[in-house]
Structures are given as C-alpha cells and as structure tokens.
PDB file of C-alpha atoms in Angstrom:
ATOM      1  CA  MET A   1     -16.071  56.735 -67.516  1.00 51.00           C
ATOM      2  CA  ALA A   2     -18.923  56.648 -65.207  1.00 53.00           C
ATOM      3  CA  ASP A   3     -19.215  52.961 -65.933  1.00 55.00           C
ATOM      4  CA  ASN A   4     -15.553  52.483 -65.014  1.00 57.00           C
ATOM      5  CA  GLU A   5     -15.980  54.343 -61.757  1.00 58.00           C
ATOM      6  CA  GLN A   6     -19.017  52.292 -60.860  1.00 57.00           C
ATOM      7  CA  ALA A   7     -17.137  49.119 -61.689  1.00 53.00           C
ATOM      8  CA  GLU A   8     -14.201  50.214 -59.487  1.00 57.00           C
ATOM      9  CA  ASP A   9     -16.550  51.125 -56.627  1.00 56.00           C
ATOM     10  CA  ALA A  10     -18.244  47.745 -56.927  1.00 54.00           C
ATOM     11  CA  ALA A  11     -14.839  45.983 -56.929  1.00 53.00           C
ATOM     12  CA  ASP A  12     -13.736  47.932 -53.846  1.00 57.00           C
ATOM     13  CA  ALA A  13     -17.018  47.104 -52.109  1.00 53.00           C
ATOM     14  CA  ALA A  14     -16.611  43.435 -53.026  1.00 52.00           C
ATOM     15  CA  GLU A  15     -13.063  43.355 -51.640  1.00 56.00           C
ATOM     16  CA  SER A  16     -13.948  45.135 -48.411  1.00 55.00           C
ATOM     17  CA  ALA A  17     -17.136  43.124 -47.767  1.00 53.00           C
ATOM     18  CA  PRO A  18     -15.503  39.687 -47.317  1.00 58.00           C
ATOM     19  CA  ALA A  19     -13.078  41.012 -44.686  1.00 65.00           C
ATOM     20  CA  PRO A  20     -15.774  41.815 -42.085  1.00 74.00           C
ATOM     21  CA  LYS A  21     -17.525  38.487 -42.815  1.00 80.00           C
ATOM     22  CA  ARG A  22     -14.253  36.616 -42.209  1.00 84.00           C
ATOM     23  CA  LYS A  23     -13.750  38.458 -38.928  1.00 86.00           C
ATOM     24  CA  LEU A  24     -17.306  37.700 -37.906  1.00 88.00           C
ATOM     25  CA  LYS A  25     -16.832  33.988 -38.668  1.00 87.00           C
ATOM     26  CA  LEU A  26     -13.574  33.962 -36.693  1.00 88.00           C
ATOM     27  CA  ILE A  27     -15.224  35.630 -33.692  1.00 90.00           C
ATOM     28  CA  ILE A  28     -18.162  33.184 -33.788  1.00 91.00           C
ATOM     29  CA  ALA A  29     -15.756  30.203 -33.938  1.00 90.00           C
ATOM     30  CA  ALA A  30     -13.724  31.532 -30.996  1.00 91.00           C
ATOM     31  CA  VAL A  31     -16.860  32.134 -28.905  1.00 91.00           C
ATOM     32  CA  GLY A  32     -18.129  28.632 -29.749  1.00 92.00           C
ATOM     33  CA  LEU A  33     -14.794  27.052 -28.765  1.00 90.00           C
ATOM     34  CA  LEU A  34     -14.749  28.951 -25.464  1.00 90.00           C
ATOM     35  CA  ALA A  35     -18.342  27.877 -24.777  1.00 91.00           C
ATOM     36  CA  ILE A  36     -17.457  24.210 -25.330  1.00 92.00           C
ATOM     37  CA  ILE A  37     -14.372  24.428 -23.096  1.00 92.00           C
ATOM     38  CA  GLY A  38     -16.287  26.330 -20.418  1.00 89.00           C
ATOM     39  CA  GLY A  39     -19.142  23.827 -20.526  1.00 87.00           C
ATOM     40  CA  GLY A  40     -16.728  20.926 -20.140  1.00 87.00           C
ATOM     41  CA  ALA A  41     -14.988  22.594 -17.208  1.00 87.00           C
ATOM     42  CA  ALA A  42     -18.301  23.383 -15.511  1.00 85.00           C
ATOM     43  CA  THR A  43     -19.495  19.805 -16.008  1.00 85.00           C
ATOM     44  CA  TRP A  44     -16.317  18.422 -14.425  1.00 80.00           C
ATOM     45  CA  PHE A  45     -16.507  20.880 -11.530  1.00 80.00           C
ATOM     46  CA  PHE A  46     -20.142  20.234 -10.641  1.00 79.00           C
ATOM     47  CA  PHE A  47     -20.428  16.515 -11.315  1.00 77.00           C
ATOM     48  CA  PHE A  48     -17.089  14.739 -11.170  1.00 75.00           C
ATOM     49  CA  ARG A  49     -15.039  16.652  -8.608  1.00 69.00           C
ATOM     50  CA  HIS A  50     -17.564  16.350  -5.795  1.00 57.00           C
ATOM     51  CA  HIS A  51     -18.334  12.732  -6.675  1.00 54.00           C
ATOM     52  CA  ASP A  52     -14.695  11.694  -5.987  1.00 51.00           C
ATOM     53  CA  GLU A  53     -14.701  13.384  -2.585  1.00 55.00           C
ATOM     54  CA  GLU A  54     -17.940  11.659  -1.613  1.00 56.00           C
ATOM     55  CA  MET A  55     -16.567   8.257  -2.589  1.00 57.00           C
ATOM     56  CA  HIS A  56     -13.473   8.802  -0.457  1.00 57.00           C
ATOM     57  CA  ALA A  57     -15.534  10.026   2.452  1.00 57.00           C
ATOM     58  CA  GLU A  58     -17.764   6.931   2.370  1.00 65.00           C
ATOM     59  CA  ALA A  59     -14.890   4.431   2.407  1.00 68.00           C
ATOM     60  CA  PRO A  60     -14.628   2.791   5.828  1.00 76.00           C
ATOM     61  CA  ALA A  61     -11.517   3.449   7.826  1.00 78.00           C
ATOM     62  CA  PRO A  62      -9.120   0.504   7.876  1.00 84.00           C
ATOM     63  CA  LYS A  63      -9.189  -1.500  11.074  1.00 85.00           C
ATOM     64  CA  PRO A  64      -5.995  -1.458  13.115  1.00 90.00           C
ATOM     65  CA  PRO A  65      -4.268  -4.839  13.400  1.00 91.00           C
ATOM     66  CA  VAL A  66      -4.531  -6.934  16.555  1.00 93.00           C
ATOM     67  CA  PHE A  67      -1.506  -8.473  18.281  1.00 95.00           C
ATOM     68  CA  VAL A  68      -1.145 -11.780  20.100  1.00 94.00           C
ATOM     69  CA  ASP A  69       1.730 -12.173  22.580  1.00 94.00           C
ATOM     70  CA  VAL A  70       3.758 -15.363  22.395  1.00 94.00           C
ATOM     71  CA  PRO A  71       5.578 -16.431  25.589  1.00 93.00           C
ATOM     72  CA  ASP A  72       9.277 -15.516  25.783  1.00 94.00           C
ATOM     73  CA  MET A  73      11.659 -18.161  24.486  1.00 94.00           C
ATOM     74  CA  LEU A  74      15.258 -18.870  25.508  1.00 94.00           C
ATOM     75  CA  VAL A  75      17.128 -21.474  23.439  1.00 94.00           C
ATOM     76  CA  ASN A  76      20.741 -22.470  22.957  1.00 92.00           C
ATOM     77  CA  LEU A  77      22.156 -22.110  19.445  1.00 91.00           C
ATOM     78  CA  VAL A  78      24.039 -24.827  17.563  1.00 88.00           C
ATOM     79  CA  GLY A  79      27.779 -24.374  17.713  1.00 82.00           C
ATOM     80  CA  LEU A  80      30.948 -26.268  16.917  1.00 80.00           C
ATOM     81  CA  PRO A  81      32.309 -28.623  19.576  1.00 84.00           C
ATOM     82  CA  GLY A  82      34.590 -26.782  21.963  1.00 84.00           C
ATOM     83  CA  GLU A  83      33.002 -23.370  21.296  1.00 85.00           C
ATOM     84  CA  ARG A  84      31.258 -21.423  23.973  1.00 88.00           C
ATOM     85  CA  VAL A  85      27.511 -22.071  24.123  1.00 89.00           C
ATOM     86  CA  GLN A  86      25.470 -19.151  22.852  1.00 91.00           C
ATOM     87  CA  TYR A  87      21.859 -18.464  23.771  1.00 93.00           C
ATOM     88  CA  LEU A  88      19.065 -16.734  21.905  1.00 93.00           C
ATOM     89  CA  LYS A  89      16.326 -14.910  23.796  1.00 95.00           C
ATOM     90  CA  VAL A  90      13.317 -13.975  21.681  1.00 95.00           C
ATOM     91  CA  ARG A  91      10.075 -12.204  22.479  1.00 96.00           C
ATOM     92  CA  VAL A  92       7.636 -12.021  19.559  1.00 96.00           C
ATOM     93  CA  VAL A  93       4.057 -11.006  18.840  1.00 96.00           C
ATOM     94  CA  LEU A  94       1.784 -12.226  16.066  1.00 95.00           C
ATOM     95  CA  GLU A  95      -0.057  -9.662  13.944  1.00 95.00           C
ATOM     96  CA  VAL A  96      -3.581 -10.632  12.817  1.00 94.00           C
ATOM     97  CA  LYS A  97      -6.322  -8.686  11.048  1.00 92.00           C
ATOM     98  CA  GLU A  98      -9.288  -9.111  13.398  1.00 90.00           C
ATOM     99  CA  GLU A  99     -10.043  -9.646  17.061  1.00 90.00           C
ATOM    100  CA  LYS A 100     -11.934 -12.879  16.399  1.00 90.00           C
ATOM    101  CA  GLN A 101      -8.741 -14.433  14.999  1.00 91.00           C
ATOM    102  CA  VAL A 102      -7.087 -13.967  18.394  1.00 92.00           C
ATOM    103  CA  GLU A 103      -9.605 -16.347  19.955  1.00 92.00           C
ATOM    104  CA  ALA A 104      -8.839 -18.930  17.269  1.00 91.00           C
ATOM    105  CA  ILE A 105      -5.061 -18.644  17.809  1.00 92.00           C
ATOM    106  CA  LYS A 106      -4.920 -18.723  21.638  1.00 93.00           C
ATOM    107  CA  PRO A 107      -5.701 -22.458  21.957  1.00 93.00           C
ATOM    108  CA  THR A 108      -2.873 -23.239  19.512  1.00 93.00           C
ATOM    109  CA  LEU A 109      -0.193 -21.150  21.290  1.00 94.00           C
ATOM    110  CA  PRO A 110       1.509 -24.225  22.837  1.00 94.00           C
ATOM    111  CA  ARG A 111       1.891 -25.672  19.336  1.00 94.00           C
ATOM    112  CA  VAL A 112       3.238 -22.341  18.041  1.00 93.00           C
ATOM    113  CA  THR A 113       5.760 -22.153  20.890  1.00 94.00           C
ATOM    114  CA  ASP A 114       6.889 -25.728  20.200  1.00 94.00           C
ATOM    115  CA  ILE A 115       7.348 -25.064  16.479  1.00 95.00           C
ATOM    116  CA  PHE A 116       9.289 -21.876  17.187  1.00 95.00           C
ATOM    117  CA  GLN A 117      11.602 -23.486  19.736  1.00 93.00           C
ATOM    118  CA  THR A 118      12.282 -26.498  17.539  1.00 93.00           C
ATOM    119  CA  TYR A 119      13.265 -24.230  14.664  1.00 95.00           C
ATOM    120  CA  LEU A 120      15.284 -21.775  16.779  1.00 94.00           C
ATOM    121  CA  ARG A 121      17.374 -24.571  18.359  1.00 93.00           C
ATOM    122  CA  GLU A 122      18.682 -25.495  14.892  1.00 93.00           C
ATOM    123  CA  LEU A 123      20.016 -22.005  14.171  1.00 92.00           C
ATOM    124  CA  ARG A 124      23.682 -21.074  14.250  1.00 90.00           C
ATOM    125  CA  PRO A 125      24.853 -17.645  15.450  1.00 89.00           C
ATOM    126  CA  SER A 126      25.921 -16.849  11.868  1.00 88.00           C
ATOM    127  CA  ASP A 127      22.282 -17.321  10.722  1.00 90.00           C
ATOM    128  CA  LEU A 128      21.289 -14.279  12.776  1.00 89.00           C
ATOM    129  CA  ASN A 129      23.964 -11.881  11.505  1.00 89.00           C
ATOM    130  CA  GLY A 130      22.720  -8.594  10.117  1.00 89.00           C
ATOM    131  CA  SER A 131      19.288  -7.422   9.123  1.00 91.00           C
ATOM    132  CA  ALA A 132      19.088 -10.000   6.309  1.00 92.00           C
ATOM    133  CA  GLY A 133      19.423 -12.814   8.864  1.00 92.00           C
ATOM    134  CA  LEU A 134      16.657 -11.353  11.020  1.00 93.00           C
ATOM    135  CA  PHE A 135      14.448 -10.859   7.975  1.00 94.00           C
ATOM    136  CA  ARG A 136      14.896 -14.510   6.957  1.00 94.00           C
ATOM    137  CA  LEU A 137      14.128 -15.573  10.539  1.00 94.00           C
ATOM    138  CA  LYS A 138      10.960 -13.456  10.582  1.00 95.00           C
ATOM    139  CA  GLU A 139       9.764 -14.861   7.249  1.00 95.00           C
ATOM    140  CA  GLU A 140      10.436 -18.455   8.312  1.00 95.00           C
ATOM    141  CA  LEU A 141       8.623 -17.990  11.626  1.00 95.00           C
ATOM    142  CA  THR A 142       5.658 -16.433   9.809  1.00 95.00           C
ATOM    143  CA  ARG A 143       5.495 -19.375   7.419  1.00 96.00           C
ATOM    144  CA  ARG A 144       5.671 -21.901  10.261  1.00 94.00           C
ATOM    145  CA  VAL A 145       3.041 -20.182  12.423  1.00 95.00           C
ATOM    146  CA  ASN A 146       0.618 -20.051   9.486  1.00 94.00           C
ATOM    147  CA  VAL A 147       0.977 -23.813   9.091  1.00 94.00           C
ATOM    148  CA  ALA A 148       0.313 -24.301  12.818  1.00 92.00           C
ATOM    149  CA  VAL A 149      -2.781 -22.078  13.073  1.00 92.00           C
ATOM    150  CA  ALA A 150      -4.371 -22.882   9.681  1.00 88.00           C
ATOM    151  CA  PRO A 151      -7.010 -21.912   8.506  1.00 91.00           C
ATOM    152  CA  THR A 152      -6.468 -18.706  10.500  1.00 90.00           C
ATOM    153  CA  GLN A 153      -3.932 -16.425   8.838  1.00 93.00           C
ATOM    154  CA  VAL A 154      -1.171 -14.488  10.645  1.00 94.00           C
ATOM    155  CA  ASN A 155       0.034 -11.380   8.783  1.00 94.00           C
ATOM    156  CA  ALA A 156       3.456 -11.139  10.390  1.00 95.00           C
ATOM    157  CA  VAL A 157       5.679 -12.209  13.240  1.00 95.00           C
ATOM    158  CA  LEU A 158       7.104  -9.108  14.924  1.00 95.00           C
ATOM    159  CA  PHE A 159      10.139  -9.074  17.189  1.00 95.00           C
ATOM    160  CA  LYS A 160       9.731  -7.245  20.477  1.00 95.00           C
ATOM    161  CA  GLU A 161      13.135  -8.374  21.728  1.00 94.00           C
ATOM    162  CA  ILE A 162      15.925 -10.490  20.298  1.00 93.00           C
ATOM    163  CA  VAL A 163      19.213 -11.066  22.154  1.00 92.00           C
ATOM    164  CA  VAL A 164      22.098 -13.363  21.243  1.00 90.00           C
ATOM    165  CA  GLN A 165      24.528 -14.051  24.147  1.00 87.00           C
TER     166      GLN A 165
END
C-alpha cells in the first residue's frame, strides 16, 4: 500500500508540475511579444517620426507665380449679315513661373496681342456662351501664346475682364 500511495503522490506531482511550467512559458512569450512591439514603436517614434517632420521643414516654399499684363483688346465678333454687330472686350494677364520670364515675354507682347486679336475676330457670340465656351477660349489663347513666346512657357491665360456687347 505504501508503494501505491507513493505512486499516486508521484502521479499527482507529475500532473501538477507541468501546469506551472506552461504558465511560465506563456508569461515569458507574452513579455517577449510586448518587448518586440514596444521596441518597434520606440524605434518608429525616435527615428522615423521626427525624420519626416525635418524633411517637410527643409522643403523650400513654392514661389508665387508672376503675372504679365496684356493690353486691353476690343474686337468685333463675326455675325450673320443683317444682325447687329457685337463687340468683345477682353483684359487678360499671363501667368508665368519666374520673374526672369517676364523680361523674356515683354518684347514679344505686340506679337501676342496680334495673335489674340486675329483669333478673337473669328469668334461668334455663340462660341462664348457659358463657362465651357470661356474655358475653350482660355485654353486656345494659352496654346497660341506659348507658340508666340517659345521657348518661354506661359502657365495660363487669366481673364481679368470679358464683356460681350
């Protein structure tokens, strides 16, 4: 009997011993996982987060565009015979990237004015209807001015005033 009791005590000890070892292994794994996650978060915080802010701070501020005034233009629009003559008054500015481009464009302003007037005289009043008509006009004027002032590049033609009478 004593042998049976010793065998039962040994079996109970064997069953109860693995339970604390399993808990210990689980605790060690959880602590290791938290250490890895914490180390990754600390690395990101100290190295990568501040690096992004420094890169943004070092980027130069974009330069504001420069504008070149074009003389006002008054042209008559094409109409059907017998219709009342309609006129178009336009005041535009040219948008360029840098101040030095202004000096390159100023000598060509008579050519730009001529190209604009020649094109505008061929328009009909229906060509200027709505915002789509004005957008097409702006795009066509931009294309034509870039041909006239090449190799200098104009970003956009902006309307200051446009009146159809």
